[in-house]
Coordinates of C-alpha atoms (C1' of nucleotides) in Angstrom, one line a residue:
Chain A
M90 CA 18.1 -99.6 67.3
E91 CA 15.0 -99.4 65.3
S92 CA 14.7 -95.6 65.1
A93 CA 18.5 -95.4 64.7
T94 CA 18.6 -97.5 61.6
K95 CA 15.4 -95.8 60.5
T96 CA 17.0 -92.4 60.7
A97 CA 20.0 -93.8 58.9
R98 CA 17.9 -94.5 55.9
A99 CA 16.0 -91.3 56.3
R100 CA 19.2 -89.4 56.6
A101 CA 20.6 -91.0 53.4
R102 CA 17.4 -90.1 51.7
A103 CA 17.6 -86.5 52.9
A104 CA 21.2 -86.2 51.8
V105 CA 20.4 -87.4 48.2
L106 CA 17.5 -85.0 48.1
E107 CA 19.8 -82.2 49.0
D108 CA 22.3 -83.4 46.4
I109 CA 19.6 -83.3 43.7
K110 CA 18.6 -79.8 44.6
A111 CA 22.2 -78.6 44.8
S112 CA 22.9 -80.1 41.3
A113 CA 19.7 -78.5 40.0
R114 CA 20.7 -75.1 41.4
Q115 CA 24.1 -75.4 39.8
Q116 CA 22.6 -76.3 36.4
M117 CA 20.1 -73.5 36.7
A118 CA 23.0 -71.1 37.3
L119 CA 24.3 -72.0 33.9
C120 CA 21.3 -72.3 31.7
G121 CA 18.3 -70.9 33.6
A122 CA 15.3 -72.5 35.1
A123 CA 13.4 -73.2 31.9
A124 CA 16.2 -75.4 30.7
L125 CA 16.4 -77.4 33.9
S126 CA 16.5 -81.1 32.9
V127 CA 15.7 -84.1 35.1
R128 CA 18.0 -86.3 33.1
H129 CA 20.8 -83.8 33.3
V130 CA 20.5 -83.6 37.1
A131 CA 20.4 -87.3 37.5
R132 CA 23.4 -87.8 35.2
E133 CA 25.4 -85.2 37.2
L134 CA 24.8 -87.3 40.3
G135 CA 25.7 -90.6 38.6
M136 CA 22.1 -91.7 39.0
S137 CA 19.8 -93.1 36.4
S138 CA 17.1 -90.7 35.2
S139 CA 14.4 -93.0 36.6
G140 CA 16.1 -93.0 40.0
F141 CA 15.1 -89.3 40.3
Y142 CA 11.5 -90.3 40.6
R143 CA 12.2 -91.9 44.0
Y144 CA 12.7 -88.4 45.2
F145 CA 10.4 -86.2 43.3
A146 CA 7.1 -87.1 41.6
S147 CA 7.9 -84.8 38.6
R148 CA 10.0 -82.0 37.3
D149 CA 7.4 -79.5 38.5
E150 CA 7.8 -80.8 42.1
L151 CA 11.5 -80.2 41.9
L152 CA 10.9 -76.7 40.6
T153 CA 8.5 -76.1 43.5
A154 CA 11.1 -77.2 46.0
L155 CA 13.7 -75.0 44.4
I156 CA 11.4 -72.0 44.6
I157 CA 10.6 -72.6 48.2
D158 CA 14.3 -73.0 48.9
A159 CA 15.1 -69.7 47.1
Y160 CA 12.5 -67.8 49.0
N161 CA 13.8 -69.2 52.2
A162 CA 17.5 -68.5 51.4
L163 CA 16.7 -64.9 50.5
G164 CA 14.4 -64.6 53.5
S165 CA 16.9 -65.8 56.0
E166 CA 19.7 -63.7 54.5
V167 CA 17.6 -60.6 54.7
E168 CA 16.4 -61.4 58.2
R169 CA 19.9 -61.9 59.3
A170 CA 21.2 -58.7 57.8
E171 CA 18.3 -56.7 59.2
A172 CA 18.5 -58.2 62.6
A173 CA 22.1 -57.1 62.9
V174 CA 21.2 -53.5 63.0
G175 CA 20.0 -51.7 66.2
R176 CA 16.2 -51.7 66.5
S177 CA 16.0 -48.0 66.7
D178 CA 18.0 -47.3 63.6
L179 CA 15.2 -47.6 61.2
F180 CA 17.2 -46.1 58.3
G181 CA 19.9 -48.6 58.9
R182 CA 17.4 -51.5 59.0
W183 CA 15.9 -50.4 55.6
M184 CA 19.3 -50.0 54.0
A185 CA 20.5 -53.4 55.3
T186 CA 17.3 -55.0 54.0
A187 CA 17.7 -53.4 50.6
R188 CA 21.4 -54.2 50.3
S189 CA 21.0 -57.8 51.3
V190 CA 18.3 -58.3 48.7
R191 CA 20.6 -56.9 46.1
S192 CA 23.6 -58.9 47.1
W193 CA 21.7 -62.1 47.3
A194 CA 20.3 -61.5 43.9
A195 CA 23.8 -60.8 42.5
A196 CA 25.1 -64.0 44.1
H197 CA 22.2 -66.2 42.9
P198 CA 20.9 -64.6 39.7
Q199 CA 19.0 -67.6 38.4
E200 CA 17.4 -68.4 41.7
Y201 CA 16.3 -64.7 41.9
A202 CA 14.9 -65.0 38.4
L203 CA 13.2 -68.2 39.3
V204 CA 11.3 -66.4 42.0
F205 CA 11.0 -62.8 40.8
G206 CA 11.5 -63.1 37.1
S207 CA 9.0 -64.0 34.4
P208 CA 7.1 -67.1 35.4
V209 CA 8.5 -70.4 34.0
P210 CA 6.1 -71.4 31.1
G211 CA 3.7 -74.1 32.0
Y212 CA 4.4 -74.0 35.7
A213 CA 1.9 -72.9 38.3
A214 CA 3.2 -72.2 41.7
P215 CA 1.3 -74.1 44.4
Q216 CA 0.1 -72.7 47.7
D217 CA 3.2 -73.9 49.7
T218 CA 5.3 -71.0 48.4
V219 CA 3.3 -68.2 50.0
G220 CA 4.8 -68.6 53.5
P221 CA 8.4 -68.4 52.4
A222 CA 7.5 -65.7 49.9
A223 CA 6.3 -63.5 52.7
R224 CA 9.5 -63.4 54.7
V225 CA 11.1 -60.3 53.0
P226 CA 7.8 -58.4 53.0
L227 CA 7.5 -59.3 56.7
V228 CA 10.8 -57.7 57.4
L229 CA 9.8 -54.6 55.6
A230 CA 6.5 -54.5 57.5
G231 CA 8.4 -54.7 60.7
I232 CA 10.5 -51.7 59.9
L233 CA 7.4 -49.7 58.7
A234 CA 5.4 -50.7 61.9
D235 CA 8.3 -49.7 64.2
H236 CA 8.6 -46.4 62.4
W237 CA 4.9 -45.8 62.7
H238 CA 4.7 -46.5 66.4
A239 CA 7.8 -44.5 67.1
T240 CA 6.4 -41.4 65.5
H241 CA 2.7 -41.7 66.3
E242 CA 0.5 -42.3 69.3
A243 CA -1.0 -45.8 69.3
A244 CA -4.3 -44.9 67.6
A245 CA -6.1 -48.2 67.4
G246 CA -9.0 -49.2 65.2
S247 CA -8.5 -50.7 61.8
S248 CA -9.0 -48.2 59.0
D249 CA -11.3 -49.1 56.1
D250 CA -9.2 -50.7 53.4
H251 CA -10.3 -50.4 49.9
V252 CA -7.0 -50.7 48.0
L253 CA -5.4 -53.4 50.1
G254 CA -6.2 -57.1 49.8
P255 CA -7.0 -59.7 52.5
K256 CA -3.7 -61.5 52.5
I257 CA -1.7 -58.6 53.6
R258 CA -3.8 -57.9 56.7
E259 CA -4.0 -61.5 57.7
G260 CA -0.5 -62.5 56.8
L261 CA 1.5 -59.5 58.2
S262 CA 0.6 -59.1 61.8
P263 CA 3.0 -56.2 62.5
I264 CA 1.0 -53.8 60.4
A265 CA -2.2 -54.1 62.4
G266 CA -3.7 -50.7 63.1
I267 CA -1.5 -48.8 60.7
P268 CA -3.2 -46.6 58.2
E269 CA -3.6 -47.7 54.7
P270 CA -1.5 -45.0 52.9
V271 CA 1.5 -45.9 55.0
I272 CA 1.1 -49.6 54.1
T273 CA 0.6 -48.9 50.4
R274 CA 3.7 -46.7 50.5
G275 CA 5.5 -49.7 51.9
V276 CA 4.2 -52.0 49.2
L277 CA 5.4 -49.5 46.6
A278 CA 8.8 -49.4 48.3
W279 CA 9.0 -53.2 48.0
A280 CA 8.1 -53.0 44.3
E281 CA 10.6 -50.2 43.8
L282 CA 13.4 -52.2 45.4
F283 CA 12.5 -55.2 43.3
G284 CA 12.5 -53.1 40.2
L285 CA 15.8 -51.6 41.0
V286 CA 17.5 -54.9 41.6
S287 CA 15.9 -56.6 38.6
F288 CA 16.8 -53.7 36.3
E289 CA 20.4 -54.0 37.2
L290 CA 20.5 -57.7 37.2
Y291 CA 18.9 -58.0 33.7
G292 CA 21.3 -55.5 32.3
H293 CA 18.9 -52.5 31.7
L294 CA 21.3 -50.1 33.5
V295 CA 24.4 -51.1 31.4
G296 CA 25.7 -48.0 29.8
T297 CA 23.3 -45.8 31.7
V298 CA 24.8 -46.0 35.1
A299 CA 28.6 -46.1 35.5
D300 CA 28.7 -46.8 39.2
P301 CA 25.9 -49.3 40.1
D302 CA 26.8 -49.4 43.8
A303 CA 26.5 -45.6 44.2
F304 CA 23.4 -45.5 42.2
F305 CA 21.8 -48.2 44.2
T306 CA 22.7 -46.6 47.5
S307 CA 21.5 -43.2 46.6
S308 CA 18.3 -44.7 45.2
C309 CA 17.6 -46.6 48.4
E310 CA 18.3 -43.4 50.4
R311 CA 15.7 -41.6 48.3
I312 CA 13.2 -44.4 48.8
A313 CA 13.9 -44.2 52.6
A314 CA 13.3 -40.5 52.6
E315 CA 10.0 -41.1 50.9
L316 CA 9.1 -43.6 53.5
G317 CA 9.9 -40.9 56.1
V318 CA 12.8 -42.9 57.4
T319 CA 15.9 -40.7 57.7
P320 CA 19.4 -41.4 58.9
R321 CA 19.7 -40.5 62.6
Chain B
M68 CA 7.8 -53.6 -15.0
E69 CA 11.1 -54.7 -13.6
S70 CA 10.9 -52.9 -10.3
A71 CA 7.1 -53.6 -10.1
T72 CA 7.6 -57.3 -10.3
K73 CA 10.6 -57.0 -8.0
T74 CA 8.6 -55.3 -5.4
A75 CA 5.9 -57.9 -5.9
R76 CA 8.3 -60.7 -4.8
A77 CA 9.7 -58.5 -2.1
R78 CA 6.2 -57.7 -0.9
A79 CA 5.3 -61.4 -0.7
R80 CA 8.4 -62.0 1.2
A81 CA 7.7 -59.2 3.6
A82 CA 4.2 -60.5 4.1
V83 CA 5.4 -64.0 5.0
L84 CA 8.0 -62.5 7.3
E85 CA 5.3 -60.7 9.1
D86 CA 3.2 -63.9 9.2
I87 CA 6.0 -65.7 10.8
K88 CA 6.5 -63.1 13.5
A89 CA 2.8 -62.9 14.1
S90 CA 2.5 -66.6 14.6
A91 CA 5.6 -66.6 16.8
R92 CA 4.0 -63.8 19.0
Q93 CA 0.8 -65.8 19.3
Q94 CA 2.7 -68.9 20.3
M95 CA 4.7 -66.9 22.8
A96 CA 1.5 -65.6 24.3
L97 CA 0.5 -69.2 25.1
C98 CA 3.8 -70.8 26.3
G99 CA 6.4 -68.1 26.8
A100 CA 9.4 -67.1 24.8
A101 CA 11.7 -70.0 26.1
A102 CA 9.3 -72.5 24.6
L103 CA 9.1 -70.8 21.2
S104 CA 9.6 -73.5 18.5
V105 CA 10.7 -73.0 14.9
R106 CA 8.8 -76.1 13.9
H107 CA 5.7 -75.1 15.6
V108 CA 5.7 -71.7 14.0
A109 CA 6.2 -73.2 10.5
R110 CA 3.5 -75.8 11.1
E111 CA 1.0 -73.1 12.1
L112 CA 1.7 -71.4 8.8
G113 CA 1.4 -74.6 6.7
M114 CA 5.0 -74.4 5.9
S115 CA 7.7 -77.0 6.2
S116 CA 10.1 -76.4 9.1
S117 CA 13.0 -76.0 6.6
G118 CA 11.1 -73.3 4.8
F119 CA 11.5 -71.1 7.9
Y120 CA 15.2 -70.8 7.1
R121 CA 14.5 -68.8 4.0
Y122 CA 13.4 -66.0 6.3
F123 CA 15.6 -66.3 9.4
A124 CA 19.0 -67.8 9.7
S125 CA 18.2 -69.3 13.1
R126 CA 15.8 -69.3 16.0
D127 CA 17.9 -66.6 17.7
E128 CA 17.5 -64.3 14.8
L129 CA 13.7 -64.7 15.1
L130 CA 14.0 -63.9 18.8
T131 CA 16.0 -60.8 18.0
A132 CA 13.4 -59.6 15.6
L133 CA 10.6 -60.2 18.1
I134 CA 12.5 -58.3 20.8
I135 CA 13.1 -55.3 18.5
D136 CA 9.4 -55.4 17.5
A137 CA 8.3 -55.5 21.1
Y138 CA 10.5 -52.5 22.0
N139 CA 9.1 -50.6 19.0
A140 CA 5.5 -51.5 19.8
L141 CA 5.8 -50.4 23.4
G142 CA 7.8 -47.4 22.3
S143 CA 5.3 -46.1 19.8
E144 CA 2.4 -46.8 22.1
V145 CA 4.0 -44.8 24.8
E146 CA 5.0 -42.0 22.5
R147 CA 1.5 -41.8 21.1
A148 CA -0.1 -41.6 24.6
E149 CA 2.4 -39.1 25.9
A150 CA 2.2 -36.9 22.8
A151 CA -1.6 -36.6 23.3
V152 CA -1.1 -34.6 26.4
G153 CA -0.5 -30.8 26.4
R154 CA 3.2 -30.1 26.6
S155 CA 2.9 -27.9 29.7
D156 CA 1.0 -30.6 31.6
L157 CA 4.1 -32.4 32.9
F158 CA 2.1 -34.4 35.5
G159 CA -0.3 -35.6 32.8
R160 CA 2.6 -36.5 30.5
W161 CA 4.2 -38.7 33.2
M162 CA 0.9 -40.3 34.1
A163 CA 0.1 -41.0 30.5
T164 CA 3.5 -42.6 30.0
A165 CA 3.2 -44.8 33.1
R166 CA -0.3 -45.9 32.3
S167 CA 0.5 -46.8 28.7
V168 CA 3.5 -48.9 29.8
R169 CA 1.2 -50.7 32.2
S170 CA -1.6 -51.2 29.7
W171 CA 0.8 -52.4 27.0
A172 CA 2.3 -54.9 29.4
A173 CA -1.1 -56.2 30.4
A174 CA -2.1 -56.6 26.7
H175 CA 1.2 -58.3 25.7
P176 CA 2.5 -60.0 28.8
Q177 CA 4.8 -62.4 27.0
E178 CA 6.3 -59.7 24.8
Y179 CA 6.8 -57.6 27.9
A180 CA 8.5 -60.5 29.6
L181 CA 10.6 -61.1 26.5
V182 CA 12.0 -57.6 26.8
F183 CA 12.0 -56.9 30.6
G184 CA 11.8 -60.3 32.2
S185 CA 14.6 -62.7 33.0
P186 CA 16.8 -63.1 29.9
V187 CA 16.0 -66.1 27.7
P188 CA 18.7 -68.7 28.5
G189 CA 21.4 -69.1 26.0
Y190 CA 20.4 -65.9 24.1
A191 CA 22.5 -62.8 24.0
A192 CA 20.9 -59.6 22.7
P193 CA 22.7 -58.1 19.8
Q194 CA 23.5 -54.4 19.4
D195 CA 20.5 -53.7 17.2
T196 CA 18.1 -53.6 20.2
V197 CA 19.6 -50.6 21.9
G198 CA 17.9 -48.0 19.6
P199 CA 14.3 -49.3 20.0
A200 CA 15.0 -50.0 23.7
A201 CA 15.7 -46.3 24.3
R202 CA 12.4 -45.0 23.1
V203 CA 10.5 -45.1 26.5
P204 CA 13.5 -43.7 28.4
L205 CA 13.7 -41.0 25.8
V206 CA 10.1 -40.0 26.5
L207 CA 10.8 -39.9 30.2
A208 CA 13.9 -37.8 29.5
G209 CA 11.8 -35.4 27.5
I210 CA 9.4 -34.9 30.4
L211 CA 12.2 -34.5 32.9
A212 CA 14.1 -32.0 30.7
D213 CA 11.0 -29.9 30.0
H214 CA 10.3 -29.8 33.7
W215 CA 13.8 -28.8 34.5
H216 CA 13.9 -26.0 32.0
A217 CA 10.4 -24.8 33.1
T218 CA 11.6 -24.5 36.7
H219 CA 15.2 -23.4 36.3
E220 CA 17.2 -20.8 34.4
A221 CA 19.2 -22.4 31.6
A222 CA 22.4 -22.9 33.5
A223 CA 24.7 -24.5 30.9
G224 CA 27.9 -26.4 31.3
S225 CA 27.8 -30.2 31.8
S226 CA 28.2 -31.3 35.4
D227 CA 30.9 -33.8 36.3
D228 CA 29.2 -37.2 36.1
H229 CA 30.5 -40.0 38.2
V230 CA 27.4 -42.2 38.6
L231 CA 26.0 -41.9 35.1
G232 CA 27.5 -43.9 32.2
P233 CA 28.4 -42.8 28.7
K234 CA 25.3 -44.2 26.9
I235 CA 22.9 -42.0 28.6
R236 CA 24.7 -38.7 27.8
E237 CA 25.2 -39.6 24.2
G238 CA 21.9 -41.3 23.6
L239 CA 19.5 -39.0 25.3
S240 CA 20.1 -35.6 23.9
P241 CA 17.2 -33.9 25.8
I242 CA 19.0 -34.2 29.1
A243 CA 22.1 -32.2 28.1
G244 CA 23.0 -29.7 30.8
I245 CA 20.7 -31.1 33.4
P246 CA 22.4 -31.9 36.7
E247 CA 23.1 -35.5 37.5
P248 CA 20.9 -35.9 40.6
V249 CA 17.9 -35.0 38.5
I250 CA 18.8 -37.6 35.9
T251 CA 19.5 -40.3 38.4
R252 CA 16.1 -39.6 40.0
G253 CA 14.6 -40.1 36.5
V254 CA 16.4 -43.4 36.0
L255 CA 15.2 -44.5 39.4
A256 CA 11.6 -43.5 38.4
W257 CA 12.0 -45.6 35.3
A258 CA 13.1 -48.6 37.4
E259 CA 10.3 -48.0 39.8
L260 CA 7.7 -47.9 37.1
F261 CA 9.2 -51.1 35.6
G262 CA 9.1 -52.7 39.1
L263 CA 5.5 -51.8 39.7
V264 CA 4.4 -53.1 36.4
S265 CA 6.4 -56.3 36.6
F266 CA 5.3 -57.0 40.2
E267 CA 1.7 -56.8 39.2
L268 CA 2.1 -58.8 36.0
Y269 CA 4.0 -61.6 37.7
G270 CA 1.5 -61.9 40.4
H271 CA 3.4 -60.6 43.4
L272 CA 0.6 -58.3 44.3
V273 CA -2.2 -60.9 44.3
G274 CA -3.8 -61.0 47.7
T275 CA -1.8 -57.9 48.8
V276 CA -3.6 -55.3 46.7
A277 CA -7.3 -55.6 46.2
D278 CA -7.6 -52.7 43.7
P279 CA -4.6 -52.8 41.4
D280 CA -5.8 -49.8 39.3
A281 CA -6.1 -47.6 42.3
F282 CA -2.8 -48.8 43.7
F283 CA -1.0 -48.2 40.4
T284 CA -2.5 -44.7 40.1
S285 CA -1.6 -43.6 43.6
S286 CA 1.9 -45.1 43.3
C287 CA 2.5 -43.2 40.1
E288 CA 1.3 -40.0 41.7
R289 CA 3.7 -40.6 44.5
I290 CA 6.6 -41.1 42.1
A291 CA 5.5 -37.9 40.2
A292 CA 5.6 -36.0 43.5
E293 CA 9.1 -37.3 44.1
L294 CA 10.1 -36.1 40.7
G295 CA 8.8 -32.7 41.6
V296 CA 6.1 -33.0 39.0
T297 CA 2.7 -32.1 40.5
P298 CA -0.8 -31.8 39.0
R299 CA -1.5 -28.3 37.9
Chain C
dT271 C1' 8.8 -60.3 -28.0
dG272 C1' 11.2 -64.7 -27.2
dT273 C1' 14.5 -67.4 -25.2
dA274 C1' 18.3 -68.9 -22.0
dC275 C1' 19.7 -68.4 -17.6
dA276 C1' 19.8 -67.1 -12.7
dT277 C1' 17.4 -66.4 -8.6
dC278 C1' 14.9 -67.9 -4.9
dA279 C1' 10.6 -69.8 -2.2
dG280 C1' 9.5 -73.9 -0.6
dT281 C1' 9.8 -79.3 0.1
dG282 C1' 10.7 -83.8 2.2
dA283 C1' 13.7 -86.7 4.2
dA284 C1' 17.2 -87.2 7.3
dC285 C1' 20.7 -86.3 11.2
dG286 C1' 21.5 -86.5 15.9
dC287 C1' 19.9 -85.0 19.9
dG288 C1' 17.6 -84.6 24.5
dC289 C1' 13.5 -84.7 26.9
dG290 C1' 9.8 -86.5 30.9
dT291 C1' 8.0 -90.5 32.4
dT292 C1' 6.8 -95.6 33.0
dC293 C1' 7.7 -100.3 34.1
dA294 C1' 9.3 -104.7 35.5
dC295 C1' 13.3 -105.9 37.8
dT296 C1' 17.3 -106.6 41.4
dG297 C1' 19.3 -106.2 45.9
dA298 C1' 20.2 -104.1 49.9
dT299 C1' 18.2 -102.3 54.1
dG300 C1' 15.0 -102.5 57.8
dT301 C1' 11.0 -105.0 60.6
dA302 C1' 8.3 -108.5 63.2
dC303 C1' 8.0 -112.7 65.4
Chain D
dT189 C1' 19.7 -114.4 67.8
dG190 C1' 17.7 -116.2 63.5
dT191 C1' 14.5 -116.3 60.1
dA192 C1' 10.6 -114.8 56.9
dC193 C1' 8.9 -111.0 55.1
dA194 C1' 8.2 -106.0 53.7
dT195 C1' 10.0 -101.9 52.3
dC196 C1' 12.4 -99.1 49.3
dA197 C1' 16.6 -97.1 46.6
dG198 C1' 18.2 -97.6 42.3
dT199 C1' 18.6 -99.8 37.4
dG200 C1' 18.1 -100.3 32.3
dA201 C1' 15.4 -100.5 28.6
dA202 C1' 11.8 -98.6 26.4
dC203 C1' 7.8 -95.3 24.8
dG204 C1' 6.7 -91.5 22.3
dC205 C1' 7.8 -87.1 21.6
dG206 C1' 9.7 -82.6 19.8
dC207 C1' 13.6 -80.1 18.7
dG208 C1' 17.1 -77.0 15.4
dT209 C1' 19.3 -77.4 11.4
dT210 C1' 21.2 -79.3 6.9
dC211 C1' 20.9 -80.9 2.2
dA212 C1' 19.8 -82.0 -2.4
dC213 C1' 15.8 -81.2 -4.9
dT214 C1' 11.7 -79.0 -7.7
dG215 C1' 9.3 -75.2 -9.9
dA216 C1' 7.9 -70.9 -10.1
dT217 C1' 9.3 -66.1 -10.6
dG218 C1' 12.3 -62.6 -12.4
dT219 C1' 16.4 -60.9 -15.5
dA220 C1' 19.4 -60.1 -19.6
dC221 C1' 20.2 -60.2 -24.2

DNA sequence: TGTACATCAGTGAACGCGCGTTCACTGATGTAC
DNA sequence: TGTACATCAGTGAACGCGCGTTCACTGATGTAC
């Protein structure tokens, strides 16, 4: 009985916490992250503004939670889409990854901007975000690694990195033993994909590209070719 | 005497107008565009907040002026850097363009974000920005066009576009007669360059890339190769 | 050149608003004996 | 099972702040005759 009632309270708490984040997401979708207001969120939930502070210590803590959620939502969407493709179809895996990043961004523009857009003024992202932030890069690293091992003998021994930083070697286990130029090409591909999606989302292609779907597909195919990943 | 005194007043007005924009830029550099405050700008200039409205009808009008200025500042910087390279050195022209975009962004991060970052909530860019916004793409188009004409016979007749939009054909005269795939590859290169610069500026490469300069250079060289533009 | 008038930069007070956060509190829910 | 106590969700009022914009105004600068 003890733990049952205990979890009842805990569950209620968790539910309200989710309500707060859902309301914040909805508000963000309308006005952007910078305009996110604690009082507005509380009002929306029929709660006093002071009640909010039972759940988050500050507005910044809410922002952090939203950022982590956004990284995780994008991450699991991308992982799901990529996992649905046969392991040996490396081109298909890349295209699925790219497409799901774009479609998630289109469906959640403000959450995408929260995470990949210009930083929210006066907010500094804490360390907790790095794990969730690595999920999409991890998927890409997996594709690159599989491609490398499929086309090369397993030549072990870590190359001397001078361009890469520590986090990528420690954080992305799949890429162990893969030469630096291959990895930097992968990082570039990730930046390119991000640039492509952001450019479209922020309206820099309006008037320039009449068929964004076709442009995106052909662009991703070109990037794939440059990664050495071709349709089978 | 008439026109002399007239221009005296007009010059004073123009000077104050520049002061306002300079102060706004400085404030933006500290807190971001979303936090830009009319009262703060006026205070900084020792002017009453209502005095501001002698110069701009609203905060949005100031933002618009700042956006146009930012596009023009970036545009003239890039034009200058690109023009300093010999016309026949297409690789050098591309690298100069890319490098100057990056260095301008590093020197003016908030102005870069104002223009290429997530849109300021509640602000809609008016038509006046499209001219200045096209300056960098125009430089790129010039490089691409020169490269095309250097490597191909002048095969006239416009191809049937289905991916490209109207603005690019009308706005960028240099690319007349160049096949669509070449142009879309150029648009992609522009998006890639933007992605690369933004990724670095917004901190997504921290920990991943130890030597950002080297990574940027090698990345741009790769993009050049994909454009078919090689060092001579 | 002098005078009457119009233009316009700049002021100070005010309007009405929303914000993040704190604090002392009320009551309901859970806990220990 | 019942009672005394602790925990904790939620409230309402308040603090102190800054915001964009308007309005009636003062004086200096420029214009027309």
